[in-house]
XYZ file of C-alpha atoms in Angstrom:
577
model
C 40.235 -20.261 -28.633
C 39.736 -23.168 -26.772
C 36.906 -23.899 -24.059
C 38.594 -23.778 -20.937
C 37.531 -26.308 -18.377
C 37.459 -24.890 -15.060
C 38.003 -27.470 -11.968
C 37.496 -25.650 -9.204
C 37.142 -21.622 -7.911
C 38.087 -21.297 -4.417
C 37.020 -18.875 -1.945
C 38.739 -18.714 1.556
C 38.589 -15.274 4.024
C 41.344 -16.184 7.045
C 40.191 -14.475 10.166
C 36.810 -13.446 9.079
C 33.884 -14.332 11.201
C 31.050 -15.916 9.658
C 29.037 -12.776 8.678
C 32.124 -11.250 7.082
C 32.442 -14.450 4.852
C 28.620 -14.434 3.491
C 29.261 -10.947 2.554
C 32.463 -11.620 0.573
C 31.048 -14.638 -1.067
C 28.199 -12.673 -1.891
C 30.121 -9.891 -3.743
C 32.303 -12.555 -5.628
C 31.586 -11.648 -8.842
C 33.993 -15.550 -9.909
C 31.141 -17.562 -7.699
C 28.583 -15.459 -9.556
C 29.788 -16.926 -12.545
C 30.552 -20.363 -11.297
C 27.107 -20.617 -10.381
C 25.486 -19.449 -13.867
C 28.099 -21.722 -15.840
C 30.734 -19.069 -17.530
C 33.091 -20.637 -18.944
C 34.273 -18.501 -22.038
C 38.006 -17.794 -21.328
C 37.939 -13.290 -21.861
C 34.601 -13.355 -20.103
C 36.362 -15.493 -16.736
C 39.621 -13.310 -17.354
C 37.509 -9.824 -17.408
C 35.656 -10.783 -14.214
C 38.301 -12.197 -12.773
C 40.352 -8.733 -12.679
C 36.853 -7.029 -11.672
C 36.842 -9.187 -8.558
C 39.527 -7.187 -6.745
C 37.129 -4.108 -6.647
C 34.342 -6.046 -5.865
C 36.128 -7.881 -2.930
C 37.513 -4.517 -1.414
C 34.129 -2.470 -1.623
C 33.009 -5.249 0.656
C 35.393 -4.742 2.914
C 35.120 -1.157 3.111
C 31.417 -1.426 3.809
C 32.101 -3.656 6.643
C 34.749 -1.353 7.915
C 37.848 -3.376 6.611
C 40.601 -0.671 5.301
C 43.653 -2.950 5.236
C 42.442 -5.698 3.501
C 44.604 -8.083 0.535
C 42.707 -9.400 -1.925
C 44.513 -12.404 -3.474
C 42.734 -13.585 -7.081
C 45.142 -16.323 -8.572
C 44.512 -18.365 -12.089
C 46.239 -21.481 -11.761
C 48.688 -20.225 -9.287
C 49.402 -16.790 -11.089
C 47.855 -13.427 -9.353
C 45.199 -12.384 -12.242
C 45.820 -8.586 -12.429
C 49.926 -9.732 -13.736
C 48.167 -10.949 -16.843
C 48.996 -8.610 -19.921
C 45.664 -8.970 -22.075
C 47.738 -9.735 -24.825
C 48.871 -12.868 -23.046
C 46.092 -14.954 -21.855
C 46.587 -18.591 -20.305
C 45.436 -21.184 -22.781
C 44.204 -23.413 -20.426
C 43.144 -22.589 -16.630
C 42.364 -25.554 -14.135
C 41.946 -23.668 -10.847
C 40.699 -20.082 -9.636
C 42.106 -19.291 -5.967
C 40.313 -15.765 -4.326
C 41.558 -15.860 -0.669
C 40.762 -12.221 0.807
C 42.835 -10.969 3.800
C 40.484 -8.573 5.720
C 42.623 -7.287 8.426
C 41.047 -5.537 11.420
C 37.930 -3.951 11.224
C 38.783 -0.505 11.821
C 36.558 2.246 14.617
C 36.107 6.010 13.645
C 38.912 8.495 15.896
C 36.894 11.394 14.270
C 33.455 11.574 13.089
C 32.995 15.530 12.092
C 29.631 17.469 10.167
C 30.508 21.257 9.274
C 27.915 22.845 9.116
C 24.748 21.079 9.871
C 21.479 21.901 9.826
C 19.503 22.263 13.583
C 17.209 19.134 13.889
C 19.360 16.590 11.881
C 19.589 13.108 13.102
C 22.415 11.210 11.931
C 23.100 7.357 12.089
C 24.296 6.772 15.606
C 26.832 4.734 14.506
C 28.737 7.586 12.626
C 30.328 8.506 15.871
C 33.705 8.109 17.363
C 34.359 4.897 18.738
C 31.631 2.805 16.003
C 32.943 0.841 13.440
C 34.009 2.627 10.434
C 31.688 1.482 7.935
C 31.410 2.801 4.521
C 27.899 2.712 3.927
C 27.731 4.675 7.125
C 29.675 7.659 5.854
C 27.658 7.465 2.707
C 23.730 7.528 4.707
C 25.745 10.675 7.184
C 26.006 12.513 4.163
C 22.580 11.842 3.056
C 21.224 12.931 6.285
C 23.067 15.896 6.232
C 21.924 17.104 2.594
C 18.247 15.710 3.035
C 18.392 17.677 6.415
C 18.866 21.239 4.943
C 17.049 20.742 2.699
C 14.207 20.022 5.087
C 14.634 23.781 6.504
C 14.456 25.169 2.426
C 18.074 25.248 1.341
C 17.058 22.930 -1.570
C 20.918 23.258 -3.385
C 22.783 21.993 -0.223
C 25.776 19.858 -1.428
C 28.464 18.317 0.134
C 31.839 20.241 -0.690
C 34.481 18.294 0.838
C 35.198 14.717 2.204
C 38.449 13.915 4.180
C 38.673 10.098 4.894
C 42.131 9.115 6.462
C 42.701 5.858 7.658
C 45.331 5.454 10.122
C 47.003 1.967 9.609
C 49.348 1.833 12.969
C 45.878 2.297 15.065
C 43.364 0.853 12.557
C 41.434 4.005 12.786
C 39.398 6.699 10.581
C 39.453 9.916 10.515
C 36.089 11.374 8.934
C 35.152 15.097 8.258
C 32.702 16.241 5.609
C 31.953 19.903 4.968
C 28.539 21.067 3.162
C 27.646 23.833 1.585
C 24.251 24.289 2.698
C 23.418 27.271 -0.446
C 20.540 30.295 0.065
C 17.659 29.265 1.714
C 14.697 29.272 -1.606
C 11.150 29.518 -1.838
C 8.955 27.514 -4.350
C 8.669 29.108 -7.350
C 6.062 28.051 -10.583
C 4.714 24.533 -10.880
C 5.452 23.955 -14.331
C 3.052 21.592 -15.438
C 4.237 18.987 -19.254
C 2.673 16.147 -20.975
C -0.893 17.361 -19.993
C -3.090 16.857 -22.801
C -6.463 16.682 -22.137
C -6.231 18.248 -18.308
C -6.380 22.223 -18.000
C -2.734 23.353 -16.299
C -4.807 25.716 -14.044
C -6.279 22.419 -12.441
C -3.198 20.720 -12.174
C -1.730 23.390 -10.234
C -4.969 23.473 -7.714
C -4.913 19.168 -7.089
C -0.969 19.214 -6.488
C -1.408 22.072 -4.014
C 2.249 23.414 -4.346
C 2.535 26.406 -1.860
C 4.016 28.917 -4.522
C 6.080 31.947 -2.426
C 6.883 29.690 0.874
C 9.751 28.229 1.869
C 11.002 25.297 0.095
C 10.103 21.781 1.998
C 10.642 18.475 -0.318
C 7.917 16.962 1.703
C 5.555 19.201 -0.163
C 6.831 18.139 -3.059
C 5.935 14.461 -2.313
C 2.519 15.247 -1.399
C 1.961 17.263 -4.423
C 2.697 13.885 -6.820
C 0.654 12.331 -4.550
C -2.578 14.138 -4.756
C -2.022 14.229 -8.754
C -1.222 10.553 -8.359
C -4.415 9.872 -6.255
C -7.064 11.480 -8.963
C -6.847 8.253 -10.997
C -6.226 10.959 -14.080
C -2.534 10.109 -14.580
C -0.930 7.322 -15.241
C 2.361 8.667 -14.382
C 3.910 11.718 -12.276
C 7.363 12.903 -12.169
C 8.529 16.141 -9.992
C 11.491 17.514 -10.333
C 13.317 20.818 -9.317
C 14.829 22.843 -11.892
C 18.934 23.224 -12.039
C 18.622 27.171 -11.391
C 17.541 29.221 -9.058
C 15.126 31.959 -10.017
C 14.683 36.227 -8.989
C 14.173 36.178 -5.535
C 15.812 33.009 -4.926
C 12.687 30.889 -6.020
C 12.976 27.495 -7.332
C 10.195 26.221 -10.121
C 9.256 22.767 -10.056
C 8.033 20.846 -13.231
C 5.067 18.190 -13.043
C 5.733 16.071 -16.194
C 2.301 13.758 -16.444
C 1.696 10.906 -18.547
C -2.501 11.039 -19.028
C -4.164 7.440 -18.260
C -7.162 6.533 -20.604
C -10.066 8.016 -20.522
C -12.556 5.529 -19.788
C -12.755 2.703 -18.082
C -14.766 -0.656 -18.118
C -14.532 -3.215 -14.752
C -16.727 -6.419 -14.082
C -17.241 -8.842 -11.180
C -19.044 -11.630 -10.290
C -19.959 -13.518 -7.007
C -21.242 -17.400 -6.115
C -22.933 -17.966 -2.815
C -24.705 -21.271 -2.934
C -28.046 -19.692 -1.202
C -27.982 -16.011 -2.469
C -27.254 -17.247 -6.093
C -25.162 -15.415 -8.593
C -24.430 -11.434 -8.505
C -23.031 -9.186 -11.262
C -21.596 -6.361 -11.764
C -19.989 -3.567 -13.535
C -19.014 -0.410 -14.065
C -17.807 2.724 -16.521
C -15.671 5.210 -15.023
C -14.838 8.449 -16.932
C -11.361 9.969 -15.511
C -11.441 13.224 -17.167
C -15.043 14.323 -16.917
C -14.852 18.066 -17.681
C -10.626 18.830 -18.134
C -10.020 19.212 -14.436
C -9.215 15.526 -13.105
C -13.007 14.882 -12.818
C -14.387 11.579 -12.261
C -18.068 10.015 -13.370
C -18.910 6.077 -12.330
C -22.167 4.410 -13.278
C -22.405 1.010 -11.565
C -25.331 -1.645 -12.493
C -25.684 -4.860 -10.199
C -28.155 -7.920 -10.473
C -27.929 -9.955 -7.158
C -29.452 -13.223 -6.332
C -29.462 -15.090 -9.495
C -30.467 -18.795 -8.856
C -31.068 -17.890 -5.430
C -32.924 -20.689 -3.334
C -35.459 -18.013 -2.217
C -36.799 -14.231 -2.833
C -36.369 -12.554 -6.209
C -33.818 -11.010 -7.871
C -31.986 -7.439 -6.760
C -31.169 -4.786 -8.942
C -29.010 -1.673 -8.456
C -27.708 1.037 -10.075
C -25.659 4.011 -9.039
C -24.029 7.184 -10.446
C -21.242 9.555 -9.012
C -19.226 12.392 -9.397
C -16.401 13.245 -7.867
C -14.024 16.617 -8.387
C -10.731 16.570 -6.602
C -8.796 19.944 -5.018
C -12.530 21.097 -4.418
C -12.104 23.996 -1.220
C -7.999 22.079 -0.332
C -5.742 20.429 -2.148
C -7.019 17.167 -0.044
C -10.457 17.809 -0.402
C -12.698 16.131 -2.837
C -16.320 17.040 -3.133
C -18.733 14.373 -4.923
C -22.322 13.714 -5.252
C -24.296 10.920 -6.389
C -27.936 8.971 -6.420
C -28.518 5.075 -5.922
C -31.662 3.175 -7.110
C -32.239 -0.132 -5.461
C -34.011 -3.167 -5.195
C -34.845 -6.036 -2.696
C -36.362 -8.827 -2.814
C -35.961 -11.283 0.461
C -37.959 -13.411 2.340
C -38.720 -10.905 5.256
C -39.844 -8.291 2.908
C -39.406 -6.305 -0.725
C -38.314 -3.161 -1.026
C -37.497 -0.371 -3.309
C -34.877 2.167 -2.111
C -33.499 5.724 -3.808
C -31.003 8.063 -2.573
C -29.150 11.224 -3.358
C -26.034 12.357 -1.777
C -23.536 15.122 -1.574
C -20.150 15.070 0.767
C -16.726 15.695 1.212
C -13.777 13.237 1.714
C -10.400 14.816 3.216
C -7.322 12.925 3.193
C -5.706 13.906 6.262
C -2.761 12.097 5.444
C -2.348 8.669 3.080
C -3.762 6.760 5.847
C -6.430 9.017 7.117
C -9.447 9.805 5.542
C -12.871 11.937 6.547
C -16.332 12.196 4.977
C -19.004 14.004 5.686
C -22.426 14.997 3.729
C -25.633 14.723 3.297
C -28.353 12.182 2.049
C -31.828 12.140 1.505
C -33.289 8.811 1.515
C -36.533 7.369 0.609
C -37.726 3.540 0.819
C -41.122 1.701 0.201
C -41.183 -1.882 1.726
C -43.529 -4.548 1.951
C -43.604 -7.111 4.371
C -45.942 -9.041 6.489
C -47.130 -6.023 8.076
C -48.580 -4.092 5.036
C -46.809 -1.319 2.989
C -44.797 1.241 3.964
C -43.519 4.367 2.610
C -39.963 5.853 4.897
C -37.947 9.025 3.946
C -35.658 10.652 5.876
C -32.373 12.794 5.921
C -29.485 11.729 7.008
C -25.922 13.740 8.204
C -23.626 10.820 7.423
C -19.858 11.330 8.994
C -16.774 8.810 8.874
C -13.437 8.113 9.649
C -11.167 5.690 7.877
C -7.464 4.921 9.011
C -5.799 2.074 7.057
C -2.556 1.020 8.075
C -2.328 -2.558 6.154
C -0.013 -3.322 3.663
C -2.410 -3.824 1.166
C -6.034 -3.666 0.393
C -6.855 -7.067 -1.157
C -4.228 -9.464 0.758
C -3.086 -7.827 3.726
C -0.396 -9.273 5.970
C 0.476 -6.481 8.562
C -1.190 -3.665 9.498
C -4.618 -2.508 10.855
C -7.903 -0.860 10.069
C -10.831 0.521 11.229
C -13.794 2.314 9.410
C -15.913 4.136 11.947
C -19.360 5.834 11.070
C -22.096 7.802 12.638
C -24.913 8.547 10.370
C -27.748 11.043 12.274
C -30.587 10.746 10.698
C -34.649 12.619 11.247
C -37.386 11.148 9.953
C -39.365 13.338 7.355
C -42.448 10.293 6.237
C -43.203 7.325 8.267
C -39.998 7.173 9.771
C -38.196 8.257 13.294
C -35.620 10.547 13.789
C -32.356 8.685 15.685
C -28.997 7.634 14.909
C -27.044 4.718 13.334
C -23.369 4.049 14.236
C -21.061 1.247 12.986
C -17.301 -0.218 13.763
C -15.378 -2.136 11.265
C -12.165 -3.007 12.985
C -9.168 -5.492 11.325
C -6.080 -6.664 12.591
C -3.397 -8.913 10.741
C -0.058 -10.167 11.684
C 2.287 -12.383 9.524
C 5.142 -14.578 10.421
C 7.460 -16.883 8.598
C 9.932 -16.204 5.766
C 7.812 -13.845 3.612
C 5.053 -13.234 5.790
C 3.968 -16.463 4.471
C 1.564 -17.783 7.418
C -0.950 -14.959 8.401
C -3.274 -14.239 11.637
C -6.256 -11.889 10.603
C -9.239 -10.889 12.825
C -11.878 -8.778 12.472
C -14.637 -7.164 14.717
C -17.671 -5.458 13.625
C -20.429 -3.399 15.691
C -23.648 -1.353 15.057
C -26.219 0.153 17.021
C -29.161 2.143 16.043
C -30.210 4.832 18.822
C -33.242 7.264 19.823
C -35.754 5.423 16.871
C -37.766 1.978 17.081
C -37.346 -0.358 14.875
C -40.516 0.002 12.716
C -39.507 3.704 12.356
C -36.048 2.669 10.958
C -35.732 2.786 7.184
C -34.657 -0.988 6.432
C -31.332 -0.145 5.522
C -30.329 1.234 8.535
C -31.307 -2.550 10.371
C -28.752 -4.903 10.773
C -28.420 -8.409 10.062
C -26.025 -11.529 10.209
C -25.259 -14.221 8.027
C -23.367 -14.677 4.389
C -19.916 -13.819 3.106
C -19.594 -9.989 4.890
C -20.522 -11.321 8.548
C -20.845 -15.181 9.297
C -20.212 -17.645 6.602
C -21.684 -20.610 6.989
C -24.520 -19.588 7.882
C -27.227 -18.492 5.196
C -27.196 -14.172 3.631
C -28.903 -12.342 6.381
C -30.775 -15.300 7.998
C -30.383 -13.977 11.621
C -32.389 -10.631 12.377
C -35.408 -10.193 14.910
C -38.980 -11.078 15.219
C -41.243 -8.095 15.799
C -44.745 -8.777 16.115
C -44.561 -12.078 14.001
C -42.916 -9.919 11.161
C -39.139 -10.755 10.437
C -36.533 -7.706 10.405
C -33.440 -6.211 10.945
C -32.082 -5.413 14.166
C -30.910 -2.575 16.399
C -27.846 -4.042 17.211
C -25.476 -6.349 15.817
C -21.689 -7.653 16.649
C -19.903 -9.999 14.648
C -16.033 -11.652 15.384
C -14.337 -13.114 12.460
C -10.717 -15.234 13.225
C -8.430 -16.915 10.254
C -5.460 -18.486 9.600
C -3.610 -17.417 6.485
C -0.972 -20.181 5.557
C 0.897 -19.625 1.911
C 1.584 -23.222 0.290
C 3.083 -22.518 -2.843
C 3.719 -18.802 -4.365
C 0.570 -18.700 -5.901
C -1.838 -21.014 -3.840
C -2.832 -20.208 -0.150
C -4.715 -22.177 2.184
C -7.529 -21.004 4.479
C -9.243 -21.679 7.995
C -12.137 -19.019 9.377
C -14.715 -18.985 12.255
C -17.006 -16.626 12.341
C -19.995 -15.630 15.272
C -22.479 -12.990 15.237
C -25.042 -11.465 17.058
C -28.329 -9.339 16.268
C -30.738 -7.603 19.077
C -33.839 -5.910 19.343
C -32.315 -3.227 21.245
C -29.548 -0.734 20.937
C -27.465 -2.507 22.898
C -28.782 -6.304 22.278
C -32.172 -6.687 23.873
C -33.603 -9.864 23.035
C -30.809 -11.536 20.982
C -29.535 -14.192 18.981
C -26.612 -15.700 17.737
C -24.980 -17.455 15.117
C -21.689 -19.023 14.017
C -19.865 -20.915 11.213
C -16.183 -21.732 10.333
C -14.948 -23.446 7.400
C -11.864 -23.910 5.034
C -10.941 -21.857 2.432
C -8.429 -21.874 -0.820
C -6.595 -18.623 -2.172
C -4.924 -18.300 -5.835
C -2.863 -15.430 -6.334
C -3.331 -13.015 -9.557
C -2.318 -9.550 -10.415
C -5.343 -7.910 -8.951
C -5.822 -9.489 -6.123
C -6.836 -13.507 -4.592
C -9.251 -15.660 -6.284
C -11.346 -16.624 -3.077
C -13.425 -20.014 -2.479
C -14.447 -20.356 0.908
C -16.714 -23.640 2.159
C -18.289 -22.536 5.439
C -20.817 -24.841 7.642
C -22.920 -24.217 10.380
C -21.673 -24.335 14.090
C -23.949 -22.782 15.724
C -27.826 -21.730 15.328
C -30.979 -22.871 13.037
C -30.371 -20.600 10.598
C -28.126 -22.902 8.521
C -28.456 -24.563 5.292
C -25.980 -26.936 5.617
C -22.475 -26.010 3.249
C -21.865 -22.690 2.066
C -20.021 -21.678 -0.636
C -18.075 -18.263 -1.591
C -16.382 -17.225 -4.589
C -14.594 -13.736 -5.181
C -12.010 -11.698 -5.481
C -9.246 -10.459 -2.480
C -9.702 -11.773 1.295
C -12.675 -12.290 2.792
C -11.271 -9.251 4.877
């Protein structure tokens, strides 16, 4: 055969408006191929015969029911070729698609449908008949009885007439909604190493009520949000059971076992920190999880020693609800700063419930126990603490956010047992971004953060629960908590502390973003500032995409307050916030 040179394909739409013509261009399967370079002579016949569907489904979903689609080869219509017969040579490809009038809906009819079922407004009479409409009315229709447990609901009959003399459509679609069920067994498959008896208790399906596909979803979710599976599929099985029940099979893919993580951090005063972890996803057979964390901090730093840290938890999921977990844990840690050295243990036991995917509780309680040195001699703090939170996280993502906003809220009561007072800490971690541009592609993010302590002084405050300002958390720019309070000539944390972060996000290329922050913050002697100072910095910053999240360098300088060093610098992984 010979290769067939191809001068021109042709597209014309007379009497289409200009939105009508970028959807028929788009569903030309010819220009397709014009733009990839086709050119083998059965391959252009084939898709030039599949163009007439193509062309007419287009029209159909813009409400076009009396359109002519013209595709010509060389002045021949295409679908008058006999296969047998091709063209040996073809200089020209004509489409030219006649759309008619769009057409408007006489009769827009749902028998039966359930109570409470919103359908597109557009599927009314009057609208313009669109396909795709008819097709989302039907959707609605079966996804809202099944909503109120009629989990088989079909639809049994479509009548479409279109009315040519009127340009009109006539649409009536009949369900059958089927008996209303209940959920039967949760069949659980593919579980290997995870007992069936806890699968059932983390997906939380409510076995004997009335069937609601929403439960469904939340039950892959809860399996999905142990970290113990790398995969879960629900699905409903074909019959209906004694009683009218309907079982529902889990099938899980397991994740591994174990797993390893590491991470590493530059700040030019602070020095070096790393880290890592091992995380166990499978503990005991029931979806429970063990992480053992080690940290050295402050590597190289231009001042103070080195910190050390190391932590252990457990967590068990579906402990008291299905959106309960219960975990416990203990933390041994180091300082070493210019203020003072200290040498901190705690041990922990709470409760996070996930109120819904975006809102999260805790609740527990921690005993903690300190000894510091400073200028003032050494002390030996324990106390116990009620901590309670709130988290609700409405971003887009966790690492590079664009839209979206969160705020962490805590409130951690604590009475002093050893050489410590009894009062309260609360903190505010608020964030707000919003993206504009093709792609989100130039991003506004700010941040504000808050703490107070209440009802103890602040030489009865274990150290931890002191605030301070300065480094890549709070003000960068401006040395790792460099701005506290002076109490009695000794250096510490304050009682209260507000910090305002600002940047500008801009994407450059799709893997490289660019950067520019200010940052302020303030630290008092009293719950509610006192005698206070502040601090500020701003800077530029570069971003590199990867698969886990933005490889962050930030430069930040002083603005404001003699705490700085002169240039800062920040390395790490995801947005500064």
């Amino acid at each position: 055969m010979p290769v067939w040179a191809i001068d021109a394909i042709r597209f014309s739409a007379p009497g289409a408006d200009e939105a009508l013509v970028e959807a028929l261009r788009g569903a030309s399967p010819l220009l397709q191929a014009r733009r990839e370079g086709v050119n083998d002579p059965q391959e252009l016949f084939a898709i030039a015969n599949s163009e007439y569907g193509r062309q007419v489904g287009a029209l159909y979903a813009a409400g076009h029911y009396s359109g002519v689609v013209e595709v010509r080869i060389d002045g021949r219509e295409a679908a008058a070729f006999s296969p047998l017969e091709l063209p040996q040579d073809i200089r020209e490809i004509s489409i030219t698609v006649h759309p008619g009038p769009a057409f408007t809906f006489a009769r827009a009819e749902v028998v039966p449908m359930a109570p409470g079922t919103d359908l597109p407004e557009e599927f009314a009479p009057g609208r313009t008949a669109r396909s795709p409409i008819i097709r989302d009315t039907a959707q609605a229709v079966v996804d809202g009885w099944r909503a109120q447990g009629h989990a088989k609901a079909t639809e049994a009959e479509s009548r479409i007439t279109a009315d040519h003399r009127d340009a009109t459509l006539d649409a009536l679609l009949r369900f059958t909604p089927g008996p209303q069920l209940r959920f039967g067994r949760l069949i659980v498959e593919g579980n290997e190493r995870t007992r069936a008896e806890r699968v059932r208790q983390i997906a939380g399906l409510p076995e004997g009520e009335v069937f609601n596909p929403e439960a469904i979803e939340r039950a892959a979710r809860r399996l999905r949000r142990t970290g113990t599976f790398g995969s879960v599929a629900m699905s409903e099985s074909d019959d209906i059971g004694a009683d009218d029940t309907l079982d529902i099979t889990a099938t899980l893919i397991e994740a591994p076992l174990r797993r390893i993580g590491f991470g590493a951090e530059l700040d030019t005063v602070e020095g070096v920190r790393l880290s890592a972890f091992w995380l166990h996803r499978n503990l005991l057979g029931g979806a429970e999880r063990l992480r053992l964390d080690g940290e050295i901090g402050r590597i190289g730093a231009s001042s103070g020693g080195r910190d050390y840290r190391f932590a252990a938890r457990f967590s068990r999921p579906a402990t008291f609800t299905p959106e309960t977990t219960l975990s416990f844990g203990g933390e041994l840690r180091t300082v070493d700063v210019d203020d003072y050295d200290s040498i901190l243990g705690t041990v922990d036991v709470g409760v996070t419930h996930f109120f819904s995917d975006r809102l999260t509780g805790e609740a527990g309680i921690a005993y903690l126990r300190e000894r510091t040195e400073d200028a003032a001699g050494r002390r030996t703090r324990s106390t116990l603490a009620l901590p309670i939170g709130v988290n609700w996280d409405r971003r887009d993502s966790d690492t590079n956010a664009t839209s979206g906003t969160y705020i962490d809220a805590r409130a951690t009561p604590f009475l002093g047992l050893t050489g410590a007072d009894s009062g309260a800490q609360f903190r505010l971690d608020g964030r707000a971004y919003y993206g504009v541009g093709a792609g989100r592609g130039f991003v506004l993010a700010g941040r504000v953060q808050l703490g107070s302590v209440v009802g103890a002084s602040i030489e009865g405050t274990p150290r931890d629960y002191l605030f301070y300002s300065g480094g890549g958390g709070t003000v960068r720019g401006q040395p790792y908590r460099s701005l506290g309070v002076n109490v009695g000539g000794v250096g510490s944390g304050g009682r209260s502390f507000a910090a305002l972060s600002a940047e500008v996000r801009a994407r450059v290329t799709e893997n490289i973003g660019v950067v520019g922050f200010a940052d302020a913050g303030l630290v008092g002697d009293g719950s509610f500032g006192g005698n206070a100072g502040w601090h500020a910095g701003a800077g530029l910053g570069v971003r590199y995409a990867t698969g886990i999240g933005p490889i962050r360098l930030d430069v930040g300088f002083p603005v404001r307050g003699d705490t700085g060093d002169g240039a800062q610098l920040y390395i790490g992984i995801g947005q500064a916030f």
